[in-house]
XYZ file of C-alpha atoms in Angstrom:
671
model
C -20.916 -13.936 16.172
C -23.562 -11.217 15.545
C -23.790 -7.619 15.076
C -24.042 -5.244 18.017
C -25.090 -1.972 18.560
C -26.166 0.646 21.464
C -26.667 4.185 22.482
C -24.986 5.744 25.640
C -26.707 8.903 26.837
C -30.092 10.284 27.838
C -32.716 11.114 25.480
C -36.294 9.687 24.262
C -36.718 7.100 21.436
C -33.479 5.307 22.505
C -35.145 1.759 22.460
C -36.772 2.326 18.908
C -33.928 3.369 17.501
C -31.604 0.479 18.564
C -34.282 -2.073 17.617
C -33.989 -0.431 14.191
C -30.451 -0.893 14.042
C -30.848 -4.320 15.151
C -33.165 -5.088 12.210
C -30.804 -3.620 9.644
C -27.979 -5.910 10.852
C -30.499 -8.999 10.556
C -27.928 -10.973 8.147
C -25.220 -10.690 10.728
C -27.385 -12.792 12.761
C -30.372 -14.435 11.773
C -30.723 -16.853 14.772
C -31.693 -14.428 17.606
C -31.977 -10.921 18.690
C -32.258 -8.833 21.814
C -32.543 -5.550 23.311
C -32.412 -3.744 26.647
C -32.568 -0.341 27.923
C -32.826 1.815 30.939
C -32.248 5.567 31.751
C -28.572 5.773 30.893
C -28.258 3.216 27.961
C -30.047 1.201 25.310
C -28.160 -2.017 24.140
C -28.952 -4.420 21.009
C -27.802 -7.567 19.339
C -28.430 -9.803 16.458
C -26.861 -13.333 16.751
C -25.536 -15.589 14.622
C -25.534 -19.005 17.171
C -21.899 -20.570 16.986
C -21.257 -21.749 20.315
C -23.926 -23.030 22.811
C -26.736 -22.547 20.238
C -29.620 -22.592 22.679
C -30.933 -19.692 24.557
C -28.123 -19.768 27.050
C -26.339 -17.791 24.532
C -28.913 -14.806 24.170
C -27.904 -11.103 24.238
C -27.738 -8.413 25.912
C -26.363 -10.749 28.738
C -26.209 -9.550 32.239
C -24.380 -10.981 35.224
C -26.907 -12.778 38.266
C -26.985 -9.767 40.179
C -28.073 -7.638 37.325
C -25.248 -4.885 37.524
C -23.301 -5.753 34.369
C -24.360 -6.268 30.856
C -22.436 -7.312 27.818
C -23.384 -7.405 23.837
C -20.613 -9.245 21.969
C -19.623 -9.828 18.217
C -16.942 -12.634 17.928
C -15.260 -15.429 19.137
C -13.399 -16.058 22.039
C -10.945 -19.221 21.347
C -9.633 -19.635 24.776
C -12.641 -19.289 26.658
C -12.708 -22.862 28.047
C -9.327 -22.360 29.825
C -10.535 -18.744 31.293
C -13.820 -20.264 32.559
C -12.039 -23.307 34.258
C -9.837 -20.520 35.919
C -12.969 -18.416 37.081
C -14.625 -21.860 38.182
C -11.976 -22.106 40.816
C -12.058 -18.651 42.051
C -15.891 -19.596 42.976
C -17.809 -18.220 39.654
C -20.919 -20.269 38.555
C -22.115 -20.606 34.725
C -25.413 -21.212 33.784
C -24.357 -21.935 29.685
C -21.642 -22.962 27.914
C -21.260 -19.873 25.842
C -18.024 -17.845 25.416
C -20.256 -14.799 25.942
C -20.941 -15.794 29.701
C -17.177 -16.414 30.252
C -16.212 -12.890 28.838
C -18.477 -10.876 31.108
C -17.419 -12.825 34.106
C -13.847 -12.064 33.009
C -14.735 -8.409 33.073
C -16.444 -8.823 36.348
C -13.369 -10.674 37.920
C -10.372 -8.887 35.956
C -11.891 -5.171 35.091
C -10.820 -3.527 31.925
C -7.616 -5.755 31.879
C -9.758 -8.700 30.839
C -8.789 -7.445 27.088
C -5.299 -8.775 28.012
C -6.331 -12.303 28.617
C -8.746 -12.465 25.014
C -7.518 -14.617 22.325
C -9.920 -14.235 19.642
C -11.639 -11.808 17.615
C -14.283 -9.450 18.902
C -15.959 -6.228 19.052
C -17.573 -5.980 22.568
C -19.711 -3.175 24.610
C -19.876 -3.451 28.664
C -22.056 -1.561 30.593
C -21.218 -1.466 34.219
C -23.394 -0.085 37.138
C -21.945 -1.430 40.145
C -20.945 1.911 41.376
C -24.614 3.167 41.380
C -26.906 5.387 39.893
C -24.904 8.508 38.162
C -21.893 6.426 38.190
C -22.520 4.084 35.476
C -19.626 3.274 32.882
C -19.720 2.247 29.551
C -16.703 0.127 27.670
C -16.064 -0.539 24.029
C -13.388 -2.864 22.679
C -11.906 -4.455 19.550
C -9.755 -7.111 19.142
C -6.105 -6.558 18.734
C -5.771 -7.350 15.081
C -9.011 -5.428 14.108
C -11.023 -8.519 12.651
C -13.881 -7.312 13.743
C -15.525 -3.791 13.239
C -17.030 -1.280 15.859
C -18.038 2.008 14.730
C -19.247 4.617 16.717
C -20.224 8.588 16.709
C -21.720 11.279 18.647
C -25.381 12.928 18.382
C -26.833 15.227 20.276
C -24.701 14.729 23.104
C -25.190 10.944 22.773
C -22.467 8.097 21.844
C -24.057 5.645 19.127
C -21.799 2.627 18.247
C -22.595 -0.670 15.884
C -21.016 -3.132 13.997
C -21.890 -1.609 10.530
C -22.653 1.533 8.748
C -26.138 0.296 7.847
C -27.076 0.213 11.436
C -25.963 3.368 12.239
C -27.900 5.030 9.514
C -31.322 2.982 10.142
C -31.046 4.176 13.777
C -31.816 7.912 12.424
C -29.056 9.463 14.475
C -26.049 9.695 12.192
C -26.695 12.173 9.157
C -25.542 10.271 5.503
C -22.715 12.370 4.765
C -19.622 11.421 3.083
C -16.507 12.410 4.981
C -14.297 14.478 2.409
C -10.961 13.239 4.061
C -12.279 9.657 3.712
C -13.197 10.009 0.280
C -9.311 11.194 -0.416
C -8.177 7.946 1.286
C -10.486 5.783 -0.513
C -9.385 7.152 -3.780
C -5.641 7.192 -3.028
C -5.645 3.692 -1.472
C -8.681 1.752 -2.108
C -9.961 1.626 1.285
C -10.645 4.097 3.796
C -7.922 4.414 6.717
C -9.120 3.891 10.098
C -10.065 5.355 12.380
C -11.920 7.144 9.716
C -15.121 5.825 7.977
C -16.778 7.117 4.734
C -19.320 8.890 6.441
C -18.547 12.235 8.129
C -18.442 12.276 12.240
C -18.189 8.340 12.209
C -14.987 6.692 13.320
C -13.716 2.949 13.603
C -12.463 1.926 16.923
C -8.892 1.167 16.101
C -7.615 -2.479 16.596
C -6.281 -2.965 19.858
C -8.195 0.080 21.645
C -10.596 0.502 24.257
C -12.991 3.418 24.341
C -14.198 4.189 28.168
C -17.044 6.462 29.043
C -17.443 7.167 32.829
C -17.868 10.205 35.153
C -19.008 12.690 32.377
C -15.822 12.090 30.518
C -14.794 9.937 27.692
C -11.267 8.479 26.652
C -9.528 6.130 23.928
C -6.923 4.136 24.934
C -4.287 1.383 23.324
C -4.310 -1.886 25.385
C -1.984 -3.630 23.294
C 0.225 -3.397 20.230
C 2.560 -5.375 17.834
C 6.205 -5.988 19.333
C 9.102 -7.566 18.846
C 10.858 -10.446 20.549
C 8.194 -11.352 22.533
C 8.915 -14.821 22.321
C 12.191 -15.138 24.323
C 15.073 -16.487 22.411
C 13.273 -17.249 19.285
C 15.509 -14.754 17.148
C 18.780 -16.686 18.050
C 17.556 -20.029 17.527
C 18.700 -22.759 15.206
C 16.641 -22.526 11.920
C 15.513 -26.128 12.494
C 14.078 -25.241 15.759
C 12.442 -22.096 14.935
C 10.438 -24.141 12.469
C 9.384 -26.638 15.169
C 8.514 -23.690 17.475
C 6.353 -22.016 14.929
C 4.648 -25.185 13.644
C 3.343 -25.748 17.162
C 2.144 -22.197 17.483
C 0.097 -22.151 14.238
C -1.076 -25.838 14.976
C -2.517 -24.610 18.443
C -3.803 -21.534 16.694
C -5.736 -23.400 14.246
C -7.029 -26.071 16.776
C -8.432 -23.264 18.963
C -10.259 -21.823 16.464
C -11.883 -25.207 15.233
C -14.230 -24.755 18.249
C -17.568 -24.745 17.242
C -21.101 -26.129 17.692
C -22.268 -25.585 14.135
C -20.347 -26.957 10.714
C -17.219 -25.613 9.930
C -14.891 -25.650 6.738
C -12.389 -23.503 5.126
C -11.519 -21.383 2.447
C -8.806 -23.002 -0.101
C -6.779 -21.277 -2.595
C -4.000 -22.537 -4.290
C -1.529 -20.960 -1.882
C 0.523 -22.381 0.944
C -1.167 -20.182 3.426
C -4.564 -21.776 3.354
C -3.207 -25.220 2.263
C -1.282 -25.524 5.593
C -4.080 -24.366 7.634
C -6.333 -26.912 6.020
C -4.021 -29.645 6.449
C -3.608 -28.882 10.403
C -7.500 -28.844 10.505
C -7.506 -32.294 9.018
C -5.348 -33.471 11.758
C -7.643 -32.423 14.352
C -11.099 -32.958 12.553
C -12.894 -36.119 13.165
C -14.423 -36.256 9.568
C -13.684 -34.564 6.200
C -12.837 -31.015 6.231
C -15.194 -29.060 3.713
C -13.320 -26.696 1.441
C -14.308 -24.042 -0.849
C -12.456 -22.205 -3.539
C -13.300 -19.661 -6.553
C -12.698 -20.370 -10.230
C -13.423 -18.823 -13.677
C -14.666 -19.797 -17.099
C -12.443 -19.009 -20.003
C -12.564 -15.387 -19.630
C -10.378 -15.986 -16.437
C -8.622 -19.195 -17.160
C -4.947 -17.702 -16.731
C -5.682 -16.744 -13.162
C -7.662 -19.561 -11.920
C -6.084 -21.192 -8.829
C -8.972 -24.040 -8.174
C -6.980 -27.086 -10.023
C -4.129 -26.488 -7.845
C -6.740 -26.237 -4.863
C -8.280 -29.183 -5.949
C -4.732 -31.185 -5.869
C -4.335 -29.846 -2.604
C -7.794 -31.136 -1.454
C -7.628 -34.732 -3.002
C -4.166 -35.057 -1.153
C -5.852 -33.944 2.190
C -9.092 -35.737 1.791
C -11.299 -32.684 1.915
C -14.872 -32.482 0.757
C -13.913 -29.941 -1.731
C -16.457 -27.309 -3.442
C -15.262 -25.474 -6.478
C -17.462 -22.372 -7.622
C -17.322 -21.002 -10.802
C -17.972 -17.197 -11.102
C -18.991 -15.339 -14.462
C -19.227 -12.176 -15.540
C -23.299 -12.487 -15.593
C -23.406 -13.495 -12.247
C -21.412 -10.568 -11.024
C -23.677 -8.197 -12.851
C -26.434 -9.839 -11.222
C -25.177 -9.751 -7.715
C -23.293 -6.290 -8.039
C -25.944 -4.308 -6.179
C -25.831 -6.619 -3.376
C -21.921 -6.813 -3.181
C -22.106 -2.873 -3.080
C -24.717 -3.163 -0.156
C -22.949 -5.975 1.574
C -19.297 -4.365 1.838
C -21.076 -1.416 3.958
C -18.689 1.230 2.646
C -17.017 1.223 -0.610
C -13.790 -0.495 -1.527
C -11.721 -1.675 -4.185
C -11.851 -5.420 -3.032
C -14.073 -7.652 -1.503
C -15.565 -9.690 -4.358
C -13.482 -12.818 -4.297
C -14.628 -13.082 -0.824
C -18.090 -12.071 -1.426
C -18.443 -15.384 -3.797
C -16.734 -17.842 -1.775
C -18.629 -16.786 1.419
C -21.596 -17.462 -0.390
C -20.851 -20.675 -1.596
C -19.307 -21.519 1.688
C -22.698 -20.781 3.134
C -24.641 -23.536 1.688
C -22.580 -26.226 3.496
C -20.887 -24.541 6.808
C -21.758 -21.521 9.042
C -17.935 -21.123 10.102
C -15.102 -20.847 7.567
C -11.326 -20.600 8.305
C -9.161 -18.419 6.061
C -5.304 -18.081 5.200
C -5.458 -14.148 5.480
C -2.486 -12.923 7.393
C 0.268 -15.350 6.149
C 1.447 -13.171 3.543
C 1.637 -10.079 5.917
C 3.752 -12.148 8.706
C 5.982 -14.035 6.739
C 6.856 -11.627 3.899
C 4.913 -13.009 0.825
C 3.801 -10.101 -0.789
C 6.194 -8.995 -3.337
C 6.557 -5.478 -2.015
C 8.292 -6.673 0.978
C 11.302 -7.830 -0.953
C 11.139 -4.726 -3.425
C 11.202 -2.534 -0.193
C 14.132 -4.364 1.333
C 16.082 -4.320 -1.861
C 15.485 -0.863 -2.513
C 16.406 0.211 1.114
C 19.911 -1.752 0.645
C 20.505 -0.028 -2.748
C 20.017 3.509 -0.896
C 22.064 2.483 1.882
C 25.028 2.419 -0.912
C 24.412 6.255 -1.506
C 26.958 8.578 0.241
C 25.788 9.575 3.632
C 25.835 13.307 2.768
C 23.831 12.936 -0.259
C 21.196 10.792 1.717
C 21.278 13.340 4.282
C 20.345 16.183 1.727
C 17.561 13.801 0.125
C 16.070 13.461 3.309
C 16.168 17.074 4.295
C 14.588 18.369 1.001
C 11.964 15.329 1.117
C 10.777 16.605 4.555
C 10.384 20.310 3.303
C 8.595 18.991 0.329
C 6.096 17.006 2.444
C 4.793 20.029 4.465
C 1.418 20.767 3.932
C 2.204 24.213 2.531
C 2.874 22.622 -0.668
C 0.075 20.457 -0.967
C -2.050 22.934 -3.499
C 0.728 22.761 -6.001
C 0.060 18.933 -6.686
C -2.655 20.249 -8.638
C -0.415 22.342 -11.104
C 2.255 21.255 -13.634
C 4.701 20.711 -11.169
C 2.647 18.286 -8.974
C 4.509 15.197 -10.389
C 8.085 16.811 -9.282
C 6.993 17.531 -6.010
C 5.291 14.041 -5.111
C 8.711 12.638 -6.644
C 10.568 14.652 -4.195
C 8.441 13.608 -1.442
C 8.826 10.027 -2.200
C 12.729 10.258 -2.660
C 13.644 9.300 0.957
C 12.426 7.787 4.445
C 11.231 4.496 5.021
C 7.100 5.447 4.636
C 7.765 7.025 1.163
C 9.488 4.138 -0.169
C 6.656 1.755 1.028
C 3.604 4.288 0.114
C 3.949 3.338 -3.862
C 3.482 -0.168 -3.094
C -0.399 -0.252 -2.584
C -2.334 2.689 -4.035
C -5.189 3.223 -6.645
C -5.187 6.636 -7.619
C -2.306 7.911 -5.718
C -1.693 11.655 -4.268
C -1.846 13.233 -7.632
C -4.612 11.353 -9.207
C -7.093 11.388 -6.167
C -6.390 15.265 -5.958
C -7.609 15.435 -9.687
C -10.938 13.410 -9.070
C -11.986 15.284 -5.812
C -14.605 18.080 -6.949
C -12.550 21.427 -6.386
C -14.785 22.484 -3.513
C -14.108 19.592 -1.663
C -10.040 19.439 -2.219
C -9.213 21.664 0.860
C -11.455 19.589 3.404
C -10.191 16.426 1.939
C -6.979 17.486 2.608
C -6.025 16.662 -1.243
C -2.276 16.650 -2.217
C -1.285 15.474 1.622
C 1.908 13.291 1.532
C 1.265 9.728 1.964
C 3.918 10.001 4.889
C 1.169 11.503 7.288
C -1.248 8.879 6.248
C 0.940 6.051 6.946
C 3.029 7.402 10.300
C 0.240 6.181 12.429
C 0.694 2.687 11.360
C 4.202 2.452 11.837
C 3.646 0.522 14.932
C 7.292 -1.330 15.360
C 9.818 1.809 14.032
C 12.614 0.283 15.861
C 12.453 -2.919 13.761
C 14.240 -3.950 10.661
C 12.777 -2.957 7.276
C 10.953 -6.355 7.059
C 9.568 -5.785 10.200
C 8.468 -2.525 9.677
C 6.809 -3.441 6.283
C 4.990 -6.275 8.043
C 3.678 -3.814 10.791
C 2.767 -1.059 8.264
C 1.286 -3.589 6.056
C -0.844 -5.250 9.175
C -2.349 -2.043 10.076
C -2.957 -0.511 6.801
C -3.919 -2.751 4.037
C -4.722 -5.625 5.939
C -6.719 -3.858 8.594
C -8.617 -1.448 6.625
C -9.131 -3.555 3.148
C -8.819 -7.269 3.678
C -10.093 -7.760 7.136
C -13.005 -5.061 6.937
C -14.191 -6.330 3.513
C -13.955 -10.110 4.616
C -16.127 -9.296 7.649
C -18.720 -7.198 5.763
C -18.908 -9.325 3.092
C -19.147 -12.895 4.919
C -21.454 -11.659 7.182
C -23.873 -10.388 4.611
C -24.253 -14.356 4.188
C -24.443 -15.069 7.642
C -21.075 -16.556 7.604
C -18.220 -16.471 10.404
C -14.765 -16.283 8.778
C -12.020 -16.994 11.540
C -8.118 -15.879 10.828
C -5.511 -18.271 12.783
C -2.577 -16.632 11.131
C -3.771 -13.361 13.001
C -3.995 -14.868 16.491
C -1.860 -12.406 18.671
C 0.039 -15.375 19.663
C 1.334 -16.268 16.160
C 1.965 -12.558 15.246
C 4.263 -12.614 18.369
C 6.152 -15.561 16.929
C 6.693 -14.068 13.658
C 7.917 -10.697 15.060
C 10.454 -12.821 17.275
C 12.208 -14.256 14.210
C 15.007 -13.146 12.164
C 14.469 -11.554 8.689
C 16.262 -14.435 6.853
C 13.645 -16.904 8.542
C 11.043 -15.259 6.497
C 12.876 -14.006 3.647
C 15.919 -16.374 2.229
C 17.880 -16.045 -0.690
C 17.534 -12.679 -2.975
C 14.388 -13.248 -4.987
C 15.161 -13.841 -8.481
C 13.717 -10.664 -11.027
C 10.794 -12.525 -12.214
C 10.087 -15.377 -9.557
C 8.162 -18.310 -11.142
C 7.549 -20.250 -7.918
C 7.462 -19.737 -4.137
C 11.041 -21.414 -4.255
C 12.437 -18.873 -6.456
C 10.541 -16.028 -4.884
C 12.498 -16.645 -1.441
C 9.875 -15.559 0.617
C 7.910 -17.210 3.445
C 10.669 -19.513 3.758
C 9.860 -20.660 7.244
C 6.233 -21.064 6.440
C 7.218 -23.176 3.327
C 9.138 -25.226 5.671
C 6.412 -25.727 8.392
C 4.039 -27.015 5.548
C 6.509 -29.232 3.906
C 5.625 -32.443 5.703
C 1.872 -31.908 5.376
C 1.678 -31.000 1.556
C 2.158 -32.640 -1.392
C 5.717 -33.224 -3.086
C 6.822 -30.011 -5.228
C 4.064 -27.516 -3.540
C 6.896 -25.141 -3.399
C 7.084 -24.948 -7.137
C 3.666 -24.311 -7.865
C 3.651 -21.243 -10.263
C 3.371 -18.217 -8.040
C 0.137 -16.052 -9.011
C -1.193 -13.167 -6.799
C -5.003 -14.026 -6.350
C -7.106 -12.092 -9.089
C -10.368 -12.119 -10.952
C -10.827 -11.003 -14.600
C -12.378 -7.963 -13.880
C -11.295 -6.032 -17.015
C -13.042 -8.711 -19.050
C -16.051 -8.571 -16.950
C -16.240 -4.617 -17.444
C -15.636 -4.723 -20.863
C -18.358 -7.514 -21.308
C -21.456 -8.028 -19.291
C -20.667 -5.128 -16.668
C -19.992 -2.501 -19.360
C -23.334 -0.901 -19.333
C -23.146 -0.932 -15.363
C -19.847 0.952 -15.574
C -21.036 3.465 -18.008
C -24.027 4.044 -15.963
C -22.385 4.752 -12.889
C -19.397 6.845 -14.153
C -21.731 9.106 -16.671
C -21.159 12.592 -16.255
C -24.877 13.784 -15.123
C -24.698 11.152 -12.132
C -21.022 12.314 -11.145
C -22.097 16.041 -11.212
C -25.402 15.175 -9.331
C -23.356 13.377 -6.773
C -21.122 16.312 -6.245
C -18.061 14.532 -4.825
C -15.796 14.035 -7.948
C -14.826 16.105 -10.903
C -17.006 15.151 -14.033
C -14.441 15.359 -16.445
C -11.884 13.423 -14.520
C -14.218 10.650 -13.804
C -14.723 10.440 -17.536
C -11.535 10.399 -18.362
C -10.924 7.257 -16.378
C -13.872 5.590 -18.160
C -12.866 6.506 -21.363
C -9.128 5.474 -21.078
C -10.207 1.966 -19.668
C -12.583 1.253 -22.374
C -9.808 2.507 -24.938
C -7.301 -0.105 -23.186
C -4.884 2.807 -21.598
C -6.029 1.925 -18.074
C -6.031 -0.773 -15.498
C -9.390 -2.200 -14.520
C -8.901 -1.211 -10.699
C -9.450 2.522 -11.458
C -12.916 2.834 -13.037
C -13.980 -0.326 -10.595
C -13.521 1.768 -7.640
C -15.397 4.546 -8.822
C -18.321 2.464 -9.861
C -18.041 0.677 -6.808
C -18.194 4.253 -5.010
C -21.833 4.996 -6.724
C -23.203 1.759 -6.369
C -22.721 2.116 -2.608
C -24.000 5.489 -2.383
C -27.349 3.975 -4.278
C -27.540 0.973 -2.153
C -26.660 2.339 1.232
C -26.559 6.220 1.256
C -29.321 7.117 -0.478
C -31.756 4.647 1.494
C -34.110 6.073 4.079
C -33.358 4.919 7.644
C -36.414 2.665 7.564
C -35.526 1.094 4.208
C -32.207 0.066 5.540
C -33.971 -1.519 8.822
C -36.604 -3.320 6.436
C -34.368 -4.535 3.607
C -31.769 -6.484 5.651
C -33.952 -9.774 5.709
C -34.915 -9.245 2.311
C -31.254 -8.905 1.341
C -29.957 -12.062 3.410
C -32.488 -14.296 1.526
C -31.541 -12.908 -1.633
C -27.721 -12.882 -1.072
C -27.518 -16.299 0.362
C -29.107 -18.313 -2.159
C -27.687 -21.957 -2.456
C -25.210 -22.954 -5.306
C -24.316 -25.673 -7.314
C -21.760 -27.804 -5.738
C -18.998 -29.431 -7.812
C -17.086 -31.752 -5.104
C -13.516 -32.629 -6.107
């Protein structure tokens, strides 16, 4: 696990720029660092040693003949099996690291080595086997988008890194916000990839590779979500499907427990993380270390740590409960904004549980992905029910609504959203089509709100008023599937990739902690998308479900977990995880919010309309708006101060200081 970076192309100062980029990512890998450069490329890495902690795992790593080099961020969970196959073919290994296995896999299989990768990764491979002038560079990212890889073009050169801070520290990327990314952030709460918050900087999409050779550059997909890849699973008896899925998840957990350093897990009160911890305990030779986040009186109604504690005692883990207060959030808010690397409405829970976990382990396993693959979010059921209701409408009426909705979505109508009729146009746009039904389920300000907030001079460049249909269409990766399967696909490629995974990676690595997500193993995803809908969503949910059983969702996951968890775990009160942001923002953080959203600051920044920002601030303090609207605007301003406003040299120098400040040990409370 580490941070990687590099510059492809001729020009002076590449080694120095890459060295600065490496320094800016010190928090991602405080154990080792390395830089190499020749006439064509400069590569850099900073390493958090997980597998083979010796110097044998040093990067950049090069083949014995000196012709292929790699920098690699991630873990290859099936590296031992792949190594054995390569040894049978005559390959020799000098280390026990997965990086060397990856390097030799590329040497043997070429670009399709990615199809054999079972892990999380962002990788850069420099290949000079064809001789001078015919070198090639391959950048690639894992199938589910767990590890980040950003790139930009600068003066004919290709620059890439694991973080925005690194790109800025290299001095080759301008510190300019992308207006369209700003619109996406305001609309959905996160920037939808491939865009990033910086103009001209892109995120390589999940399951894609970028290849530069022969003076040309191409980006291509090498994997996608798909249905029925586990042959016959859809038609098997339900009991057999439970056994099959149980085996698949257990294998994923077993593989992801490979580590040469201490490993633990995040444990909430829900079934997803509880099942993973129970399986970890089955394969661990010692008590698993688990960690959860709770609150004081201000957040007692949303505190799940009692449930987590009961599960920990039942399984027999070494459990730590961390209490987060508003005062502590205020104290750390600058480091949270810095650690996020680009603004987001999320990430605070992951920040604090990662900070706690780092005091005891270097690797933590998370339950992220269970809701997405097994229909756990409430909008899965809502979208399915809504679709069934619409199907009862007369076909002619349905066709007419679809036609009118498609007309209303045309970009020519976007500017009208700013006027009085804007709400009517948006309602018409959302009146028909799967993506239109999905769009309202997860948004912050929505289309109209984002348009009103954007500074007038940025609205055209930002695509203000654009229908969500166009933002979400590239995410609809299984359009031939059922409504439930399509929701899974769009959610995985939208909310999960752009917010959950990106934020978790950024804030966990700000504490030098590696987080693994067994549910998002491609093999588990293939199994989930080979199940019939009724295996994931059972009886129609009640209007106000009180627990997992009444909700009717994650049916098969509950049955997989039943033999491993306490009796009655599925009647636990169902609560979406939350934090008492509203109480904090009206209490310890009130002056931080007021300062960040002050009219003079908004006007000086120039991105947002000051009166609209003031309206959001005042509505929240008056009790007329929810916390997440002013929180997002506050985090945008705090991120700009911490990252965008910093000089490149500051970003390179501050990483070590920030790591020491951000990873201070906390008091432990053992269950």
